[in-house]
Amino acid sequence: MELLWQQRRRNTLVAWPEEVDERLEILVRAAAAAGEQTSRSQVLAALVAAAEAHPETMAELLHAYRRLPAGALADGNTRDDLPTVRAPGPRRTTQH
């Protein structure tokens, strides 16, 4: 049986606030805490695959995201209770 996560890959450029990127790292670390060996791309793919494709739901999600004040994720982005996960390859740098 072929599994979706093992299908041919497509690279997608994603540009978003650093705070959101830090949140993705927390999600990867949470998966590691649950015993999962995963990657940023697999976490993103899982979230996209699980999302409801209903116009109203998408509008609500977008509106909620766009109303978040700067620093809204900061408290949740410092989780000392989760393991540190080092991504393979060189460290990413942010370009402004």
mmCIF file with all atom_site columns, N, CA and C in Angstrom, residues 1-73:
data_model
loop_
_atom_site.group_PDB
_atom_site.id
_atom_site.type_symbol
_atom_site.label_atom_id
_atom_site.label_alt_id
_atom_site.label_comp_id
_atom_site.label_asym_id
_atom_site.label_entity_id
_atom_site.label_seq_id
_atom_site.pdbx_PDB_ins_code
_atom_site.Cartn_x
_atom_site.Cartn_y
_atom_site.Cartn_z
_atom_site.occupancy
_atom_site.B_iso_or_equiv
_atom_site.pdbx_formal_charge
_atom_site.auth_seq_id
_atom_site.auth_comp_id
_atom_site.auth_asym_id
_atom_site.auth_atom_id
_atom_site.pdbx_PDB_model_num
ATOM 1   N N  . MET A 1 1  ? 0.838   -1.170 0.000  1.00 0.00 ? 1  MET A N  1
ATOM 2   C CA . MET A 1 1  ? 0.000   0.000  0.000  1.00 0.00 ? 1  MET A CA 1
ATOM 3   C C  . MET A 1 1  ? 0.892   1.245  0.000  1.00 0.00 ? 1  MET A C  1
ATOM 4   N N  . GLU A 1 2  ? 0.601   2.171  -0.891 1.00 0.00 ? 2  GLU A N  1
ATOM 5   C CA . GLU A 1 2  ? 1.339   3.420  -0.930 1.00 0.00 ? 2  GLU A CA 1
ATOM 6   C C  . GLU A 1 2  ? 0.786   4.372  0.124  1.00 0.00 ? 2  GLU A C  1
ATOM 7   N N  . LEU A 1 3  ? 1.680   5.049  0.814  1.00 0.00 ? 3  LEU A N  1
ATOM 8   C CA . LEU A 1 3  ? 1.277   5.995  1.845  1.00 0.00 ? 3  LEU A CA 1
ATOM 9   C C  . LEU A 1 3  ? 1.510   7.422  1.351  1.00 0.00 ? 3  LEU A C  1
ATOM 10  N N  . LEU A 1 4  ? 0.588   8.282  1.680  1.00 0.00 ? 4  LEU A N  1
ATOM 11  C CA . LEU A 1 4  ? 0.657   9.663  1.227  1.00 0.00 ? 4  LEU A CA 1
ATOM 12  C C  . LEU A 1 4  ? 1.969   10.331 1.598  1.00 0.00 ? 4  LEU A C  1
ATOM 13  N N  . TRP A 1 5  ? 2.422   10.151 2.821  1.00 0.00 ? 5  TRP A N  1
ATOM 14  C CA . TRP A 1 5  ? 3.616   10.849 3.281  1.00 0.00 ? 5  TRP A CA 1
ATOM 15  C C  . TRP A 1 5  ? 4.881   10.413 2.550  1.00 0.00 ? 5  TRP A C  1
ATOM 16  N N  . GLN A 1 6  ? 4.806   9.281  1.833  1.00 0.00 ? 6  GLN A N  1
ATOM 17  C CA . GLN A 1 6  ? 5.961   8.780  1.104  1.00 0.00 ? 6  GLN A CA 1
ATOM 18  C C  . GLN A 1 6  ? 5.921   9.133  -0.388 1.00 0.00 ? 6  GLN A C  1
ATOM 19  N N  . GLN A 1 7  ? 4.931   9.885  -0.802 1.00 0.00 ? 7  GLN A N  1
ATOM 20  C CA . GLN A 1 7  ? 4.792   10.257 -2.207 1.00 0.00 ? 7  GLN A CA 1
ATOM 21  C C  . GLN A 1 7  ? 5.858   11.266 -2.625 1.00 0.00 ? 7  GLN A C  1
ATOM 22  N N  . ARG A 1 8  ? 5.932   11.491 -3.934 1.00 0.00 ? 8  ARG A N  1
ATOM 23  C CA . ARG A 1 8  ? 6.873   12.447 -4.503 1.00 0.00 ? 8  ARG A CA 1
ATOM 24  C C  . ARG A 1 8  ? 6.696   13.812 -3.829 1.00 0.00 ? 8  ARG A C  1
ATOM 25  N N  . ARG A 1 9  ? 7.791   14.483 -3.596 1.00 0.00 ? 9  ARG A N  1
ATOM 26  C CA . ARG A 1 9  ? 7.793   15.751 -2.873 1.00 0.00 ? 9  ARG A CA 1
ATOM 27  C C  . ARG A 1 9  ? 7.670   16.945 -3.804 1.00 0.00 ? 9  ARG A C  1
ATOM 28  N N  . ARG A 1 10 ? 7.131   18.011 -3.259 1.00 0.00 ? 10 ARG A N  1
ATOM 29  C CA . ARG A 1 10 ? 7.085   19.302 -3.920 1.00 0.00 ? 10 ARG A CA 1
ATOM 30  C C  . ARG A 1 10 ? 7.604   20.332 -2.922 1.00 0.00 ? 10 ARG A C  1
ATOM 31  N N  . ASN A 1 11 ? 8.586   21.112 -3.341 1.00 0.00 ? 11 ASN A N  1
ATOM 32  C CA . ASN A 1 11 ? 9.125   22.162 -2.482 1.00 0.00 ? 11 ASN A CA 1
ATOM 33  C C  . ASN A 1 11 ? 8.202   23.364 -2.530 1.00 0.00 ? 11 ASN A C  1
ATOM 34  N N  . THR A 1 12 ? 7.951   23.924 -1.371 1.00 0.00 ? 12 THR A N  1
ATOM 35  C CA . THR A 1 12 ? 7.096   25.093 -1.248 1.00 0.00 ? 12 THR A CA 1
ATOM 36  C C  . THR A 1 12 ? 7.804   26.126 -0.395 1.00 0.00 ? 12 THR A C  1
ATOM 37  N N  . LEU A 1 13 ? 7.889   27.336 -0.911 1.00 0.00 ? 13 LEU A N  1
ATOM 38  C CA . LEU A 1 13 ? 8.494   28.419 -0.152 1.00 0.00 ? 13 LEU A CA 1
ATOM 39  C C  . LEU A 1 13 ? 7.448   28.984 0.794  1.00 0.00 ? 13 LEU A C  1
ATOM 40  N N  . VAL A 1 14 ? 7.778   29.008 2.071  1.00 0.00 ? 14 VAL A N  1
ATOM 41  C CA . VAL A 1 14 ? 6.873   29.569 3.067  1.00 0.00 ? 14 VAL A CA 1
ATOM 42  C C  . VAL A 1 14 ? 7.614   30.695 3.778  1.00 0.00 ? 14 VAL A C  1
ATOM 43  N N  . ALA A 1 15 ? 7.027   31.857 3.757  1.00 0.00 ? 15 ALA A N  1
ATOM 44  C CA . ALA A 1 15 ? 7.591   32.996 4.484  1.00 0.00 ? 15 ALA A CA 1
ATOM 45  C C  . ALA A 1 15 ? 6.554   33.444 5.500  1.00 0.00 ? 15 ALA A C  1
ATOM 46  N N  . TRP A 1 16 ? 6.954   33.488 6.776  1.00 0.00 ? 16 TRP A N  1
ATOM 47  C CA . TRP A 1 16 ? 6.026   33.857 7.832  1.00 0.00 ? 16 TRP A CA 1
ATOM 48  C C  . TRP A 1 16 ? 6.796   34.478 8.982  1.00 0.00 ? 16 TRP A C  1
ATOM 49  N N  . PRO A 1 17 ? 6.091   35.064 9.924  1.00 0.00 ? 17 PRO A N  1
ATOM 50  C CA . PRO A 1 17 ? 6.763   35.702 11.065 1.00 0.00 ? 17 PRO A CA 1
ATOM 51  C C  . PRO A 1 17 ? 7.608   34.700 11.864 1.00 0.00 ? 17 PRO A C  1
ATOM 52  N N  . GLU A 1 18 ? 8.691   35.209 12.430 1.00 0.00 ? 18 GLU A N  1
ATOM 53  C CA . GLU A 1 18 ? 9.582   34.363 13.237 1.00 0.00 ? 18 GLU A CA 1
ATOM 54  C C  . GLU A 1 18 ? 8.834   33.662 14.355 1.00 0.00 ? 18 GLU A C  1
ATOM 55  N N  . GLU A 1 19 ? 7.873   34.332 14.940 1.00 0.00 ? 19 GLU A N  1
ATOM 56  C CA . GLU A 1 19 ? 7.100   33.766 16.047 1.00 0.00 ? 19 GLU A CA 1
ATOM 57  C C  . GLU A 1 19 ? 6.336   32.512 15.606 1.00 0.00 ? 19 GLU A C  1
ATOM 58  N N  . VAL A 1 20 ? 5.839   32.523 14.382 1.00 0.00 ? 20 VAL A N  1
ATOM 59  C CA . VAL A 1 20 ? 5.137   31.351 13.838 1.00 0.00 ? 20 VAL A CA 1
ATOM 60  C C  . VAL A 1 20 ? 6.142   30.234 13.579 1.00 0.00 ? 20 VAL A C  1
ATOM 61  N N  . ASP A 1 21 ? 7.330   30.592 13.085 1.00 0.00 ? 21 ASP A N  1
ATOM 62  C CA . ASP A 1 21 ? 8.368   29.592 12.851 1.00 0.00 ? 21 ASP A CA 1
ATOM 63  C C  . ASP A 1 21 ? 8.790   28.940 14.163 1.00 0.00 ? 21 ASP A C  1
ATOM 64  N N  . GLU A 1 22 ? 8.888   29.741 15.213 1.00 0.00 ? 22 GLU A N  1
ATOM 65  C CA . GLU A 1 22 ? 9.220   29.199 16.535 1.00 0.00 ? 22 GLU A CA 1
ATOM 66  C C  . GLU A 1 22 ? 8.124   28.256 17.017 1.00 0.00 ? 22 GLU A C  1
ATOM 67  N N  . ARG A 1 23 ? 6.879   28.580 16.698 1.00 0.00 ? 23 ARG A N  1
ATOM 68  C CA . ARG A 1 23 ? 5.754   27.710 17.071 1.00 0.00 ? 23 ARG A CA 1
ATOM 69  C C  . ARG A 1 23 ? 5.866   26.363 16.364 1.00 0.00 ? 23 ARG A C  1
ATOM 70  N N  . LEU A 1 24 ? 6.275   26.376 15.099 1.00 0.00 ? 24 LEU A N  1
ATOM 71  C CA . LEU A 1 24 ? 6.472   25.116 14.373 1.00 0.00 ? 24 LEU A CA 1
ATOM 72  C C  . LEU A 1 24 ? 7.535   24.267 15.063 1.00 0.00 ? 24 LEU A C  1
ATOM 73  N N  . GLU A 1 25 ? 8.598   24.905 15.530 1.00 0.00 ? 25 GLU A N  1
ATOM 74  C CA . GLU A 1 25 ? 9.631   24.163 16.259 1.00 0.00 ? 25 GLU A CA 1
ATOM 75  C C  . GLU A 1 25 ? 9.059   23.525 17.518 1.00 0.00 ? 25 GLU A C  1
ATOM 76  N N  . ILE A 1 26 ? 8.176   24.226 18.216 1.00 0.00 ? 26 ILE A N  1
ATOM 77  C CA . ILE A 1 26 ? 7.534   23.677 19.407 1.00 0.00 ? 26 ILE A CA 1
ATOM 78  C C  . ILE A 1 26 ? 6.695   22.458 19.033 1.00 0.00 ? 26 ILE A C  1
ATOM 79  N N  . LEU A 1 27 ? 5.988   22.532 17.917 1.00 0.00 ? 27 LEU A N  1
ATOM 80  C CA . LEU A 1 27 ? 5.171   21.392 17.478 1.00 0.00 ? 27 LEU A CA 1
ATOM 81  C C  . LEU A 1 27 ? 6.047   20.186 17.147 1.00 0.00 ? 27 LEU A C  1
ATOM 82  N N  . VAL A 1 28 ? 7.194   20.422 16.524 1.00 0.00 ? 28 VAL A N  1
ATOM 83  C CA . VAL A 1 28 ? 8.128   19.323 16.223 1.00 0.00 ? 28 VAL A CA 1
ATOM 84  C C  . VAL A 1 28 ? 8.653   18.720 17.523 1.00 0.00 ? 28 VAL A C  1
ATOM 85  N N  . ARG A 1 29 ? 8.981   19.583 18.476 1.00 0.00 ? 29 ARG A N  1
ATOM 86  C CA . ARG A 1 29 ? 9.456   19.103 19.778 1.00 0.00 ? 29 ARG A CA 1
ATOM 87  C C  . ARG A 1 29 ? 8.372   18.340 20.531 1.00 0.00 ? 29 ARG A C  1
ATOM 88  N N  . ALA A 1 30 ? 7.116   18.780 20.410 1.00 0.00 ? 30 ALA A N  1
ATOM 89  C CA . ALA A 1 30 ? 6.011   18.070 21.059 1.00 0.00 ? 30 ALA A CA 1
ATOM 90  C C  . ALA A 1 30 ? 5.853   16.675 20.444 1.00 0.00 ? 30 ALA A C  1
ATOM 91  N N  . ALA A 1 31 ? 6.011   16.579 19.140 1.00 0.00 ? 31 ALA A N  1
ATOM 92  C CA . ALA A 1 31 ? 5.947   15.270 18.488 1.00 0.00 ? 31 ALA A CA 1
ATOM 93  C C  . ALA A 1 31 ? 7.084   14.375 18.979 1.00 0.00 ? 31 ALA A C  1
ATOM 94  N N  . ALA A 1 32 ? 8.273   14.952 19.130 1.00 0.00 ? 32 ALA A N  1
ATOM 95  C CA . ALA A 1 32 ? 9.415   14.190 19.645 1.00 0.00 ? 32 ALA A CA 1
ATOM 96  C C  . ALA A 1 32 ? 9.156   13.716 21.068 1.00 0.00 ? 32 ALA A C  1
ATOM 97  N N  . ALA A 1 33 ? 8.518   14.553 21.867 1.00 0.00 ? 33 ALA A N  1
ATOM 98  C CA . ALA A 1 33 ? 8.194   14.169 23.247 1.00 0.00 ? 33 ALA A CA 1
ATOM 99  C C  . ALA A 1 33 ? 7.228   12.989 23.275 1.00 0.00 ? 33 ALA A C  1
ATOM 100 N N  . ALA A 1 34 ? 6.423   12.863 22.225 1.00 0.00 ? 34 ALA A N  1
ATOM 101 C CA . ALA A 1 34 ? 5.486   11.744 22.136 1.00 0.00 ? 34 ALA A CA 1
ATOM 102 C C  . ALA A 1 34 ? 6.132   10.512 21.493 1.00 0.00 ? 34 ALA A C  1
ATOM 103 N N  . GLY A 1 35 ? 7.435   10.601 21.215 1.00 0.00 ? 35 GLY A N  1
ATOM 104 C CA . GLY A 1 35 ? 8.147   9.461  20.654 1.00 0.00 ? 35 GLY A CA 1
ATOM 105 C C  . GLY A 1 35 ? 8.190   9.435  19.133 1.00 0.00 ? 35 GLY A C  1
ATOM 106 N N  . GLU A 1 36 ? 7.742   10.505 18.492 1.00 0.00 ? 36 GLU A N  1
ATOM 107 C CA . GLU A 1 36 ? 7.746   10.561 17.034 1.00 0.00 ? 36 GLU A CA 1
ATOM 108 C C  . GLU A 1 36 ? 9.053   11.138 16.521 1.00 0.00 ? 36 GLU A C  1
ATOM 109 N N  . GLN A 1 37 ? 9.615   10.497 15.514 1.00 0.00 ? 37 GLN A N  1
ATOM 110 C CA . GLN A 1 37 ? 10.762  11.055 14.814 1.00 0.00 ? 37 GLN A CA 1
ATOM 111 C C  . GLN A 1 37 ? 10.185  11.712 13.565 1.00 0.00 ? 37 GLN A C  1
ATOM 112 N N  . THR A 1 38 ? 10.232  13.032 13.505 1.00 0.00 ? 38 THR A N  1
ATOM 113 C CA . THR A 1 38 ? 9.551   13.736 12.422 1.00 0.00 ? 38 THR A CA 1
ATOM 114 C C  . THR A 1 38 ? 10.362  14.933 11.975 1.00 0.00 ? 38 THR A C  1
ATOM 115 N N  . SER A 1 39 ? 9.798   15.682 11.071 1.00 0.00 ? 39 SER A N  1
ATOM 116 C CA . SER A 1 39 ? 10.448  16.874 10.540 1.00 0.00 ? 39 SER A CA 1
ATOM 117 C C  . SER A 1 39 ? 9.436   18.014 10.491 1.00 0.00 ? 39 SER A C  1
ATOM 118 N N  . ARG A 1 40 ? 9.949   19.206 10.271 1.00 0.00 ? 40 ARG A N  1
ATOM 119 C CA . ARG A 1 40 ? 9.084   20.364 10.113 1.00 0.00 ? 40 ARG A CA 1
ATOM 120 C C  . ARG A 1 40 ? 8.104   20.135 8.960  1.00 0.00 ? 40 ARG A C  1
ATOM 121 N N  . SER A 1 41 ? 8.602   19.611 7.855  1.00 0.00 ? 41 SER A N  1
ATOM 122 C CA . SER A 1 41 ? 7.727   19.415 6.691  1.00 0.00 ? 41 SER A CA 1
ATOM 123 C C  . SER A 1 41 ? 6.637   18.390 6.974  1.00 0.00 ? 41 SER A C  1
ATOM 124 N N  . GLN A 1 42 ? 6.944   17.348 7.737  1.00 0.00 ? 42 GLN A N  1
ATOM 125 C CA . GLN A 1 42 ? 5.910   16.367 8.063  1.00 0.00 ? 42 GLN A CA 1
ATOM 126 C C  . GLN A 1 42 ? 4.859   16.950 8.996  1.00 0.00 ? 42 GLN A C  1
ATOM 127 N N  . VAL A 1 43 ? 5.274   17.782 9.939  1.00 0.00 ? 43 VAL A N  1
ATOM 128 C CA . VAL A 1 43 ? 4.307   18.417 10.834 1.00 0.00 ? 43 VAL A CA 1
ATOM 129 C C  . VAL A 1 43 ? 3.398   19.344 10.026 1.00 0.00 ? 43 VAL A C  1
ATOM 130 N N  . LEU A 1 44 ? 3.986   20.151 9.154  1.00 0.00 ? 44 LEU A N  1
ATOM 131 C CA . LEU A 1 44 ? 3.171   21.033 8.310  1.00 0.00 ? 44 LEU A CA 1
ATOM 132 C C  . LEU A 1 44 ? 2.222   20.237 7.428  1.00 0.00 ? 44 LEU A C  1
ATOM 133 N N  . ALA A 1 45 ? 2.717   19.165 6.817  1.00 0.00 ? 45 ALA A N  1
ATOM 134 C CA . ALA A 1 45 ? 1.875   18.341 5.952  1.00 0.00 ? 45 ALA A CA 1
ATOM 135 C C  . ALA A 1 45 ? 0.727   17.715 6.738  1.00 0.00 ? 45 ALA A C  1
ATOM 136 N N  . ALA A 1 46 ? 0.996   17.263 7.963  1.00 0.00 ? 46 ALA A N  1
ATOM 137 C CA . ALA A 1 46 ? -0.052  16.671 8.795  1.00 0.00 ? 46 ALA A CA 1
ATOM 138 C C  . ALA A 1 46 ? -1.124  17.707 9.132  1.00 0.00 ? 46 ALA A C  1
ATOM 139 N N  . LEU A 1 47 ? -0.707  18.930 9.448  1.00 0.00 ? 47 LEU A N  1
ATOM 140 C CA . LEU A 1 47 ? -1.671  19.980 9.756  1.00 0.00 ? 47 LEU A CA 1
ATOM 141 C C  . LEU A 1 47 ? -2.519  20.332 8.538  1.00 0.00 ? 47 LEU A C  1
ATOM 142 N N  . VAL A 1 48 ? -1.897  20.426 7.372  1.00 0.00 ? 48 VAL A N  1
ATOM 143 C CA . VAL A 1 48 ? -2.644  20.731 6.144  1.00 0.00 ? 48 VAL A CA 1
ATOM 144 C C  . VAL A 1 48 ? -3.587  19.595 5.805  1.00 0.00 ? 48 VAL A C  1
ATOM 145 N N  . ALA A 1 49 ? -3.141  18.358 5.926  1.00 0.00 ? 49 ALA A N  1
ATOM 146 C CA . ALA A 1 49 ? -3.989  17.203 5.602  1.00 0.00 ? 49 ALA A CA 1
ATOM 147 C C  . ALA A 1 49 ? -5.183  17.102 6.538  1.00 0.00 ? 49 ALA A C  1
ATOM 148 N N  . ALA A 1 50 ? -5.028  17.541 7.779  1.00 0.00 ? 50 ALA A N  1
ATOM 149 C CA . ALA A 1 50 ? -6.103  17.444 8.766  1.00 0.00 ? 50 ALA A CA 1
ATOM 150 C C  . ALA A 1 50 ? -7.077  18.618 8.708  1.00 0.00 ? 50 ALA A C  1
ATOM 151 N N  . ALA A 1 51 ? -6.691  19.689 8.036  1.00 0.00 ? 51 ALA A N  1
ATOM 152 C CA . ALA A 1 51 ? -7.527  20.898 8.012  1.00 0.00 ? 51 ALA A CA 1
ATOM 153 C C  . ALA A 1 51 ? -8.796  20.678 7.196  1.00 0.00 ? 51 ALA A C  1
ATOM 154 N N  . GLU A 1 52 ? -9.877  21.248 7.690  1.00 0.00 ? 52 GLU A N  1
ATOM 155 C CA . GLU A 1 52 ? -11.157 21.196 6.983  1.00 0.00 ? 52 GLU A CA 1
ATOM 156 C C  . GLU A 1 52 ? -11.128 22.198 5.839  1.00 0.00 ? 52 GLU A C  1
ATOM 157 N N  . ALA A 1 53 ? -11.543 21.782 4.655  1.00 0.00 ? 53 ALA A N  1
ATOM 158 C CA . ALA A 1 53 ? -11.537 22.653 3.479  1.00 0.00 ? 53 ALA A CA 1
ATOM 159 C C  . ALA A 1 53 ? -12.896 23.299 3.267  1.00 0.00 ? 53 ALA A C  1
ATOM 160 N N  . HIS A 1 54 ? -13.453 23.823 4.343  1.00 0.00 ? 54 HIS A N  1
ATOM 161 C CA . HIS A 1 54 ? -14.738 24.513 4.268  1.00 0.00 ? 54 HIS A CA 1
ATOM 162 C C  . HIS A 1 54 ? -14.468 26.014 4.238  1.00 0.00 ? 54 HIS A C  1
ATOM 163 N N  . PRO A 1 55 ? -15.088 26.746 3.319  1.00 0.00 ? 55 PRO A N  1
ATOM 164 C CA . PRO A 1 55 ? -14.822 28.186 3.225  1.00 0.00 ? 55 PRO A CA 1
ATOM 165 C C  . PRO A 1 55 ? -14.995 28.926 4.551  1.00 0.00 ? 55 PRO A C  1
ATOM 166 N N  . GLU A 1 56 ? -16.055 28.638 5.277  1.00 0.00 ? 56 GLU A N  1
ATOM 167 C CA . GLU A 1 56 ? -16.295 29.342 6.543  1.00 0.00 ? 56 GLU A CA 1
ATOM 168 C C  . GLU A 1 56 ? -15.216 29.032 7.565  1.00 0.00 ? 56 GLU A C  1
ATOM 169 N N  . THR A 1 57 ? -14.801 27.778 7.622  1.00 0.00 ? 57 THR A N  1
ATOM 170 C CA . THR A 1 57 ? -13.751 27.372 8.561  1.00 0.00 ? 57 THR A CA 1
ATOM 171 C C  . THR A 1 57 ? -12.441 28.076 8.219  1.00 0.00 ? 57 THR A C  1
ATOM 172 N N  . MET A 1 58 ? -12.099 28.101 6.936  1.00 0.00 ? 58 MET A N  1
ATOM 173 C CA . MET A 1 58 ? -10.869 28.765 6.518  1.00 0.00 ? 58 MET A CA 1
ATOM 174 C C  . MET A 1 58 ? -10.925 30.256 6.821  1.00 0.00 ? 58 MET A C  1
ATOM 175 N N  . ALA A 1 59 ? -12.069 30.869 6.567  1.00 0.00 ? 59 ALA A N  1
ATOM 176 C CA . ALA A 1 59 ? -12.210 32.298 6.851  1.00 0.00 ? 59 ALA A CA 1
ATOM 177 C C  . ALA A 1 59 ? -12.032 32.562 8.341  1.00 0.00 ? 59 ALA A C  1
ATOM 178 N N  . GLU A 1 60 ? -12.626 31.728 9.195  1.00 0.00 ? 60 GLU A N  1
ATOM 179 C CA . GLU A 1 60 ? -12.486 31.896 10.641 1.00 0.00 ? 60 GLU A CA 1
ATOM 180 C C  . GLU A 1 60 ? -11.030 31.760 11.081 1.00 0.00 ? 60 GLU A C  1
ATOM 181 N N  . LEU A 1 61 ? -10.334 30.762 10.534 1.00 0.00 ? 61 LEU A N  1
ATOM 182 C CA . LEU A 1 61 ? -8.922  30.565 10.880 1.00 0.00 ? 61 LEU A CA 1
ATOM 183 C C  . LEU A 1 61 ? -8.081  31.759 10.457 1.00 0.00 ? 61 LEU A C  1
ATOM 184 N N  . LEU A 1 62 ? -8.302  32.228 9.244  1.00 0.00 ? 62 LEU A N  1
ATOM 185 C CA . LEU A 1 62 ? -7.542  33.375 8.749  1.00 0.00 ? 62 LEU A CA 1
ATOM 186 C C  . LEU A 1 62 ? -7.826  34.633 9.557  1.00 0.00 ? 62 LEU A C  1
ATOM 187 N N  . HIS A 1 63 ? -9.087  34.861 9.872  1.00 0.00 ? 63 HIS A N  1
ATOM 188 C CA . HIS A 1 63 ? -9.439  36.045 10.656 1.00 0.00 ? 63 HIS A CA 1
ATOM 189 C C  . HIS A 1 63 ? -8.815  35.975 12.054 1.00 0.00 ? 63 HIS A C  1
ATOM 190 N N  . ALA A 1 64 ? -8.859  34.808 12.661 1.00 0.00 ? 64 ALA A N  1
ATOM 191 C CA . ALA A 1 64 ? -8.268  34.648 13.995 1.00 0.00 ? 64 ALA A CA 1
ATOM 192 C C  . ALA A 1 64 ? -6.759  34.882 13.938 1.00 0.00 ? 64 ALA A C  1
ATOM 193 N N  . TYR A 1 65 ? -6.095  34.341 12.928 1.00 0.00 ? 65 TYR A N  1
ATOM 194 C CA . TYR A 1 65 ? -4.643  34.533 12.774 1.00 0.00 ? 65 TYR A CA 1
ATOM 195 C C  . TYR A 1 65 ? -4.316  36.003 12.566 1.00 0.00 ? 65 TYR A C  1
ATOM 196 N N  . ARG A 1 66 ? -5.053  36.651 11.697 1.00 0.00 ? 66 ARG A N  1
ATOM 197 C CA . ARG A 1 66 ? -4.772  38.048 11.364 1.00 0.00 ? 66 ARG A CA 1
ATOM 198 C C  . ARG A 1 66 ? -5.054  39.004 12.517 1.00 0.00 ? 66 ARG A C  1
ATOM 199 N N  . ARG A 1 67 ? -5.814  38.570 13.505 1.00 0.00 ? 67 ARG A N  1
ATOM 200 C CA . ARG A 1 67 ? -6.095  39.400 14.677 1.00 0.00 ? 67 ARG A CA 1
ATOM 201 C C  . ARG A 1 67 ? -5.110  39.165 15.821 1.00 0.00 ? 67 ARG A C  1
ATOM 202 N N  . LEU A 1 68 ? -4.233  38.189 15.704 1.00 0.00 ? 68 LEU A N  1
ATOM 203 C CA . LEU A 1 68 ? -3.270  37.918 16.776 1.00 0.00 ? 68 LEU A CA 1
ATOM 204 C C  . LEU A 1 68 ? -2.297  39.081 16.917 1.00 0.00 ? 68 LEU A C  1
ATOM 205 N N  . PRO A 1 69 ? -2.137  39.581 18.123 1.00 0.00 ? 69 PRO A N  1
ATOM 206 C CA . PRO A 1 69 ? -1.158  40.648 18.322 1.00 0.00 ? 69 PRO A CA 1
ATOM 207 C C  . PRO A 1 69 ? 0.259   40.073 18.334 1.00 0.00 ? 69 PRO A C  1
ATOM 208 N N  . ALA A 1 70 ? 1.229   40.917 18.034 1.00 0.00 ? 70 ALA A N  1
ATOM 209 C CA . ALA A 1 70 ? 2.629   40.503 18.124 1.00 0.00 ? 70 ALA A CA 1
ATOM 210 C C  . ALA A 1 70 ? 2.882   39.993 19.536 1.00 0.00 ? 70 ALA A C  1
ATOM 211 N N  . GLY A 1 71 ? 3.590   38.900 19.636 1.00 0.00 ? 71 GLY A N  1
ATOM 212 C CA . GLY A 1 71 ? 3.881   38.307 20.941 1.00 0.00 ? 71 GLY A CA 1
ATOM 213 C C  . GLY A 1 71 ? 2.837   37.319 21.419 1.00 0.00 ? 71 GLY A C  1
ATOM 214 N N  . ALA A 1 72 ? 1.782   37.112 20.640 1.00 0.00 ? 72 ALA A N  1
ATOM 215 C CA . ALA A 1 72 ? 0.692   36.227 21.063 1.00 0.00 ? 72 ALA A CA 1
ATOM 216 C C  . ALA A 1 72 ? 1.146   34.788 21.280 1.00 0.00 ? 72 ALA A C  1
ATOM 217 N N  . LEU A 1 73 ? 2.153   34.354 20.545 1.00 0.00 ? 73 LEU A N  1
ATOM 218 C CA . LEU A 1 73 ? 2.621   32.972 20.670 1.00 0.00 ? 73 LEU A CA 1
ATOM 219 C C  . LEU A 1 73 ? 3.866   32.860 21.543 1.00 0.00 ? 73 LEU A C  1
#
